[in-house]
PDB file of C-alpha atoms in Angstrom:
ATOM      1  CA  MET A   1    -104.289  88.950  91.176  1.00 82.00           C
ATOM      2  CA  GLU A   2    -101.828  91.664  90.274  1.00 84.00           C
ATOM      3  CA  ALA A   3    -103.170  93.833  93.084  1.00 82.00           C
ATOM      4  CA  ILE A   4    -102.622  90.974  95.537  1.00 84.00           C
ATOM      5  CA  ARG A   5     -99.087  90.396  94.249  1.00 87.00           C
ATOM      6  CA  ARG A   6     -98.261  94.073  94.853  1.00 86.00           C
ATOM      7  CA  SER A   7     -99.886  94.200  98.279  1.00 86.00           C
ATOM      8  CA  ASP A   8     -98.335  93.838 101.723  1.00 86.00           C
ATOM      9  CA  PHE A   9    -100.247  90.637 102.429  1.00 83.00           C
ATOM     10  CA  VAL A  10     -99.075  88.635  99.401  1.00 86.00           C
ATOM     11  CA  ASP A  11     -97.214  86.189 101.657  1.00 90.00           C
ATOM     12  CA  ASP A  12    -100.424  85.450 103.591  1.00 89.00           C
ATOM     13  CA  VAL A  13    -102.486  84.303 100.596  1.00 89.00           C
ATOM     14  CA  PRO A  14    -100.348  82.142  98.280  1.00 90.00           C
ATOM     15  CA  HIS A  15    -103.308  79.768  97.894  1.00 91.00           C
ATOM     16  CA  VAL A  16    -105.384  82.566  96.348  1.00 88.00           C
ATOM     17  CA  LEU A  17    -102.687  83.288  93.775  1.00 90.00           C
ATOM     18  CA  ALA A  18    -102.195  79.588  93.015  1.00 92.00           C
ATOM     19  CA  ALA A  19    -105.952  79.105  92.490  1.00 91.00           C
ATOM     20  CA  GLY A  20    -106.152  82.229  90.318  1.00 88.00           C
ATOM     21  CA  ASP A  21    -103.206  81.146  88.176  1.00 90.00           C
ATOM     22  CA  ALA A  22    -104.705  77.666  87.753  1.00 91.00           C
ATOM     23  CA  TRP A  23    -108.038  79.167  86.713  1.00 86.00           C
ATOM     24  CA  LEU A  24    -106.394  81.435  84.142  1.00 86.00           C
ATOM     25  CA  VAL A  25    -104.371  78.603  82.644  1.00 89.00           C
ATOM     26  CA  SER A  26    -107.415  76.302  82.521  1.00 89.00           C
ATOM     27  CA  GLY A  27    -109.240  78.830  80.350  1.00 86.00           C
ATOM     28  CA  GLN A  28    -106.477  79.262  77.783  1.00 88.00           C
ATOM     29  CA  THR A  29    -106.939  78.189  74.199  1.00 87.00           C
ATOM     30  CA  VAL A  30    -104.355  76.090  72.363  1.00 88.00           C
ATOM     31  CA  LEU A  31    -102.754  79.291  71.061  1.00 87.00           C
ATOM     32  CA  GLY A  32    -102.449  80.756  74.578  1.00 84.00           C
ATOM     33  CA  GLY A  33    -105.309  83.273  74.432  1.00 83.00           C
ATOM     34  CA  TRP A  34    -108.714  83.376  76.077  1.00 79.00           C
ATOM     35  CA  GLN A  35    -112.183  83.625  74.609  1.00 77.00           C
ATOM     36  CA  ALA A  36    -115.151  85.303  76.212  1.00 68.00           C
ATOM     37  CA  GLU A  37    -118.451  86.828  75.300  1.00 69.00           C
ATOM     38  CA  PRO A  38    -118.274  90.577  74.690  1.00 67.00           C
ATOM     39  CA  TRP A  39    -118.728  92.897  77.662  1.00 64.00           C
ATOM     40  CA  ALA A  40    -121.087  95.840  77.759  1.00 63.00           C
ATOM     41  CA  GLU A  41    -119.011  98.525  76.048  1.00 66.00           C
ATOM     42  CA  ASP A  42    -119.856 101.360  78.422  1.00 72.00           C
ATOM     43  CA  PHE A  43    -118.725  99.507  81.547  1.00 70.00           C
ATOM     44  CA  VAL A  44    -115.513  98.337  79.858  1.00 72.00           C
ATOM     45  CA  LEU A  45    -114.541 101.831  78.739  1.00 76.00           C
ATOM     46  CA  VAL A  46    -115.339 103.467  82.063  1.00 81.00           C
ATOM     47  CA  ARG A  47    -113.467 100.764  83.987  1.00 82.00           C
ATOM     48  CA  ARG A  48    -110.405 101.112  81.775  1.00 85.00           C
ATOM     49  CA  ASP A  49    -110.406 104.900  82.104  1.00 89.00           C
ATOM     50  CA  PHE A  50    -110.654 104.735  85.916  1.00 89.00           C
ATOM     51  CA  PHE A  51    -107.726 102.302  86.086  1.00 89.00           C
ATOM     52  CA  ARG A  52    -105.633 104.515  83.811  1.00 91.00           C
ATOM     53  CA  LYS A  53    -106.402 107.571  85.914  1.00 91.00           C
ATOM     54  CA  ALA A  54    -105.531 105.693  89.105  1.00 91.00           C
ATOM     55  CA  GLU A  55    -102.184 104.671  87.644  1.00 91.00           C
ATOM     56  CA  GLU A  56    -101.416 108.231  86.520  1.00 92.00           C
ATOM     57  CA  LEU A  57    -102.255 109.639  89.943  1.00 92.00           C
ATOM     58  CA  GLN A  58    -100.207 107.000  91.723  1.00 87.00           C
ATOM     59  CA  LEU A  59     -97.171 107.763  89.561  1.00 90.00           C
ATOM     60  CA  GLU A  60     -97.470 111.505  90.251  1.00 89.00           C
ATOM     61  CA  GLY A  61     -97.046 110.866  93.973  1.00 85.00           C
ATOM     62  CA  GLY A  62     -98.213 112.935  96.911  1.00 90.00           C
ATOM     63  CA  ALA A  63    -100.775 112.177  99.585  1.00 90.00           C
ATOM     64  CA  ASN A  64    -103.723 113.726  97.738  1.00 92.00           C
ATOM     65  CA  ASN A  65    -102.919 111.933  94.507  1.00 92.00           C
ATOM     66  CA  ARG A  66    -102.672 108.616  96.353  1.00 90.00           C
ATOM     67  CA  ARG A  67    -106.121 109.206  97.842  1.00 91.00           C
ATOM     68  CA  LEU A  68    -107.552 110.060  94.439  1.00 93.00           C
ATOM     69  CA  ALA A  69    -105.846 107.000  92.939  1.00 92.00           C
ATOM     70  CA  ALA A  70    -107.525 104.814  95.565  1.00 91.00           C
ATOM     71  CA  ILE A  71    -110.915 106.349  94.786  1.00 90.00           C
ATOM     72  CA  ALA A  72    -110.415 105.849  91.041  1.00 91.00           C
ATOM     73  CA  THR A  73    -109.438 102.217  91.670  1.00 90.00           C
ATOM     74  CA  VAL A  74    -112.594 101.610  93.710  1.00 86.00           C
ATOM     75  CA  HIS A  75    -114.675 103.030  90.864  1.00 84.00           C
ATOM     76  CA  ALA A  76    -112.842 100.850  88.345  1.00 87.00           C
ATOM     77  CA  VAL A  77    -113.625  97.740  90.382  1.00 85.00           C
ATOM     78  CA  GLU A  78    -117.220  98.929  90.743  1.00 82.00           C
ATOM     79  CA  MET A  79    -117.560  99.249  86.960  1.00 81.00           C
ATOM     80  CA  PHE A  80    -116.056  95.780  86.545  1.00 81.00           C
ATOM     81  CA  LEU A  81    -118.661  94.349  88.920  1.00 76.00           C
ATOM     82  CA  TYR A  82    -121.452  96.137  87.081  1.00 76.00           C
ATOM     83  CA  GLY A  83    -120.166  94.611  83.862  1.00 75.00           C
ATOM     84  CA  LEU A  84    -120.453  91.198  85.500  1.00 71.00           C
ATOM     85  CA  PHE A  85    -124.013  91.927  86.604  1.00 70.00           C
ATOM     86  CA  GLU A  86    -125.028  92.859  83.079  1.00 70.00           C
ATOM     87  CA  ARG A  87    -123.663  89.555  81.739  1.00 67.00           C
ATOM     88  CA  ARG A  88    -125.443  87.351  84.283  1.00 66.00           C
ATOM     89  CA  GLU A  89    -129.184  87.494  83.757  1.00 69.00           C
ATOM     90  CA  ASP A  90    -129.599  84.578  86.166  1.00 71.00           C
ATOM     91  CA  LEU A  91    -128.457  86.819  89.026  1.00 66.00           C
ATOM     92  CA  ALA A  92    -131.393  89.171  88.475  1.00 66.00           C
ATOM     93  CA  LEU A  93    -129.151  92.126  89.300  1.00 65.00           C
ATOM     94  CA  SER A  94    -128.972  95.559  87.822  1.00 66.00           C
ATOM     95  CA  ALA A  95    -126.200  98.089  88.279  1.00 69.00           C
ATOM     96  CA  PHE A  96    -128.776 100.876  88.515  1.00 71.00           C
ATOM     97  CA  ARG A  97    -131.446 101.979  90.941  1.00 73.00           C
ATOM     98  CA  GLU A  98    -135.041 102.026  89.750  1.00 74.00           C
ATOM     99  CA  ASN A  99    -134.639 105.554  88.332  1.00 77.00           C
ATOM    100  CA  GLY A 100    -132.138 104.126  85.816  1.00 69.00           C
ATOM    101  CA  THR A 101    -129.547 106.854  86.314  1.00 73.00           C
ATOM    102  CA  GLU A 102    -127.953 106.173  89.700  1.00 75.00           C
ATOM    103  CA  THR A 103    -125.775 103.153  90.337  1.00 74.00           C
ATOM    104  CA  LEU A 104    -126.357 101.024  93.413  1.00 69.00           C
ATOM    105  CA  GLY A 105    -122.792 101.087  94.702  1.00 68.00           C
ATOM    106  CA  PRO A 106    -120.612  98.048  95.414  1.00 60.00           C
ATOM    107  CA  ARG A 107    -121.879  97.559  98.979  1.00 61.00           C
ATOM    108  CA  THR A 108    -125.549  97.447  98.016  1.00 63.00           C
ATOM    109  CA  ALA A 109    -125.381  95.677  94.666  1.00 52.00           C
ATOM    110  CA  PRO A 110    -124.454  92.099  95.674  1.00 52.00           C
ATOM    111  CA  GLY A 111    -127.520  91.771  97.909  1.00 53.00           C
ATOM    112  CA  PHE A 112    -129.937  93.709  95.697  1.00 47.00           C
ATOM    113  CA  ARG A 113    -132.524  91.882  93.621  1.00 47.00           C
ATOM    114  CA  GLY A 114    -133.427  94.612  91.156  1.00 46.00           C
ATOM    115  CA  GLN A 115    -134.879  94.682  87.711  1.00 43.00           C
ATOM    116  CA  ASN A 116    -132.733  94.192  84.621  1.00 40.00           C
TER     117      ASN A 116
END
């Protein structure tokens, strides 16, 4: 939602932000926090590191750093999606190809019915 708020098309999708805000508020506890099952540690750490690197590169400026920041952001989102796959056994998805070392990639993964 933050990415949408900072984008050039924020005025075109107010319904998306309203729905996202409503969803976040609906999940809050009485004390204002949220509870969730733990995420796979490796995906969480990698995702966080990619986002941090993207932010650093963006702040440094320059055309090459902006390109690298975009690539790091894509990888961060990819790791987030893989974390979701690992949590949802009912989806029958795996973040990895059959060899167990290569990831599927965000374009392939949503349609792939692999082994967990």
